[in-house]
Amino acid sequence: MSVADPGALTNEAVEGFLAAQLLHTDVDSAWQALQADDPRQELEAVRCPVLVLWGAEDVQLPLDDAFEYARRLRAPLRVIPGCGHLLIGERPDACAHAIDDFLGDGSLERHHLPT
């Protein structure tokens, strides 16, 4: 499957993606795990080009967090309208378009960070 062809997902892949969400219904445990191992503490160490995609209507992680992630990663932020937390499942075409734009506009060279 290529980014340019989001429709290439098999039925099995889609069912697996959606079924996995049913396994994670304990929001309190998930929140405690994130607090114990907060990924934001290590974002500045990322040295590869990054695109931050965020759902405009994400109720699990507020949009303010998106700005913090993008700032810490020194990365562009693309907010996907009409989308919650499961971006690739909710708006695969919009996600694929954002990724194609990121990969195709020369931004990889502009966003390369020295090691």
Tab-separated table of C-alpha atoms in Angstrom:
chain	number	residue	atom	x	y	z
A	1	MET	CA	0.000	0.000	0.000
A	2	SER	CA	1.271	3.449	-0.797
A	3	VAL	CA	0.347	6.721	0.862
A	4	ALA	CA	-1.084	7.868	-2.461
A	5	ASP	CA	-3.487	4.894	-2.487
A	6	PRO	CA	-5.259	4.807	0.893
A	7	GLY	CA	-8.030	2.656	-0.618
A	8	ALA	CA	-5.606	-0.269	-0.870
A	9	LEU	CA	-6.315	-1.375	2.703
A	10	THR	CA	-7.654	-4.903	2.890
A	11	ASN	CA	-10.871	-5.661	4.736
A	12	GLU	CA	-8.790	-7.633	7.246
A	13	ALA	CA	-6.577	-4.596	7.928
A	14	VAL	CA	-9.572	-2.306	8.456
A	15	GLU	CA	-11.272	-4.817	10.757
A	16	GLY	CA	-8.048	-5.222	12.753
A	17	PHE	CA	-7.648	-1.463	13.123
A	18	LEU	CA	-11.206	-1.004	14.351
A	19	ALA	CA	-11.225	-4.108	16.572
A	20	ALA	CA	-8.103	-2.964	18.411
A	21	GLN	CA	-10.007	0.040	19.750
A	22	LEU	CA	-12.352	-2.274	21.630
A	23	LEU	CA	-9.392	-3.663	23.576
A	24	HIS	CA	-8.537	-0.252	25.018
A	25	THR	CA	-11.616	0.846	26.897
A	26	ASP	CA	-9.973	1.659	30.221
A	27	VAL	CA	-9.217	5.350	29.799
A	28	ASP	CA	-7.987	5.736	33.380
A	29	SER	CA	-5.278	3.083	32.955
A	30	ALA	CA	-4.227	4.557	29.618
A	31	TRP	CA	-3.972	8.035	31.171
A	32	GLN	CA	-1.909	6.711	34.097
A	33	ALA	CA	0.451	4.959	31.662
A	34	LEU	CA	0.931	8.157	29.677
A	35	GLN	CA	1.629	10.129	32.828
A	36	ALA	CA	4.169	7.550	33.990
A	37	ASP	CA	5.962	7.543	30.641
A	38	ASP	CA	5.188	10.936	29.062
A	39	PRO	CA	6.489	10.889	25.467
A	40	ARG	CA	6.693	14.695	25.395
A	41	GLN	CA	9.845	14.552	27.505
A	42	GLU	CA	11.807	12.999	24.644
A	43	LEU	CA	10.442	14.849	21.615
A	44	GLU	CA	13.398	17.231	21.364
A	45	ALA	CA	15.677	14.224	20.789
A	46	VAL	CA	13.945	13.282	17.521
A	47	ARG	CA	16.288	14.159	14.652
A	48	CYS	CA	14.340	13.064	11.582
A	49	PRO	CA	11.763	15.050	9.615
A	50	VAL	CA	8.348	14.838	11.245
A	51	LEU	CA	4.841	15.909	10.339
A	52	VAL	CA	2.394	16.296	13.199
A	53	LEU	CA	-1.155	15.338	12.221
A	54	TRP	CA	-3.953	16.154	14.655
A	55	GLY	CA	-7.720	15.778	14.615
A	56	ALA	CA	-9.460	19.126	15.027
A	57	GLU	CA	-12.134	17.502	17.171
A	58	ASP	CA	-9.912	15.190	19.241
A	59	VAL	CA	-11.460	14.974	22.708
A	60	GLN	CA	-8.709	12.718	24.085
A	61	LEU	CA	-5.807	15.073	23.384
A	62	PRO	CA	-6.610	18.780	23.091
A	63	LEU	CA	-5.417	20.909	20.206
A	64	ASP	CA	-3.115	22.811	22.588
A	65	ASP	CA	-1.087	19.589	22.865
A	66	ALA	CA	-0.677	19.563	19.082
A	67	PHE	CA	1.070	22.917	19.185
A	68	GLU	CA	3.354	21.690	21.966
A	69	TYR	CA	4.256	18.518	20.055
A	70	ALA	CA	4.951	20.469	16.860
A	71	ARG	CA	7.063	23.011	18.741
A	72	ARG	CA	9.114	20.368	20.545
A	73	LEU	CA	9.594	18.358	17.344
A	74	ARG	CA	10.359	21.496	15.303
A	75	ALA	CA	7.791	20.149	12.868
A	76	PRO	CA	4.912	21.440	10.787
A	77	LEU	CA	1.432	20.818	12.163
A	78	ARG	CA	-1.500	19.801	9.978
A	79	VAL	CA	-4.886	19.836	11.715
A	80	ILE	CA	-7.447	17.585	10.020
A	81	PRO	CA	-10.951	19.130	10.200
A	82	GLY	CA	-13.928	17.003	11.117
A	83	CYS	CA	-11.690	14.420	12.730
A	84	GLY	CA	-11.219	13.073	16.227
A	85	HIS	CA	-8.422	11.012	17.743
A	86	LEU	CA	-8.295	8.168	15.189
A	87	LEU	CA	-7.201	10.241	12.219
A	88	ILE	CA	-6.152	7.533	9.796
A	89	GLY	CA	-9.366	5.600	10.445
A	90	GLU	CA	-11.681	8.598	10.347
A	91	ARG	CA	-10.172	10.623	7.501
A	92	PRO	CA	-7.686	8.432	5.586
A	93	ASP	CA	-7.843	10.553	2.416
A	94	ALA	CA	-7.089	13.785	4.285
A	95	CYS	CA	-4.211	12.100	6.146
A	96	ALA	CA	-2.776	10.663	2.936
A	97	HIS	CA	-3.008	14.065	1.249
A	98	ALA	CA	-1.207	15.769	4.158
A	99	ILE	CA	1.543	13.141	4.117
A	100	ASP	CA	1.922	13.362	0.337
A	101	ASP	CA	2.236	17.141	0.619
A	102	PHE	CA	4.848	16.787	3.345
A	103	LEU	CA	6.885	14.229	1.426
A	104	GLY	CA	6.530	15.876	-1.945
A	105	ASP	CA	7.208	19.523	-1.250
A	106	GLY	CA	10.916	19.301	-0.456
A	107	SER	CA	10.210	19.714	3.255
A	108	LEU	CA	12.347	16.724	4.125
A	109	GLU	CA	15.445	18.695	3.142
A	110	ARG	CA	14.195	21.835	4.916
A	111	HIS	CA	13.386	19.930	8.103
A	112	HIS	CA	16.587	17.903	8.287
A	113	LEU	CA	18.289	18.548	11.580
A	114	PRO	CA	22.005	18.218	12.146
A	115	THR	CA	23.068	15.285	14.284
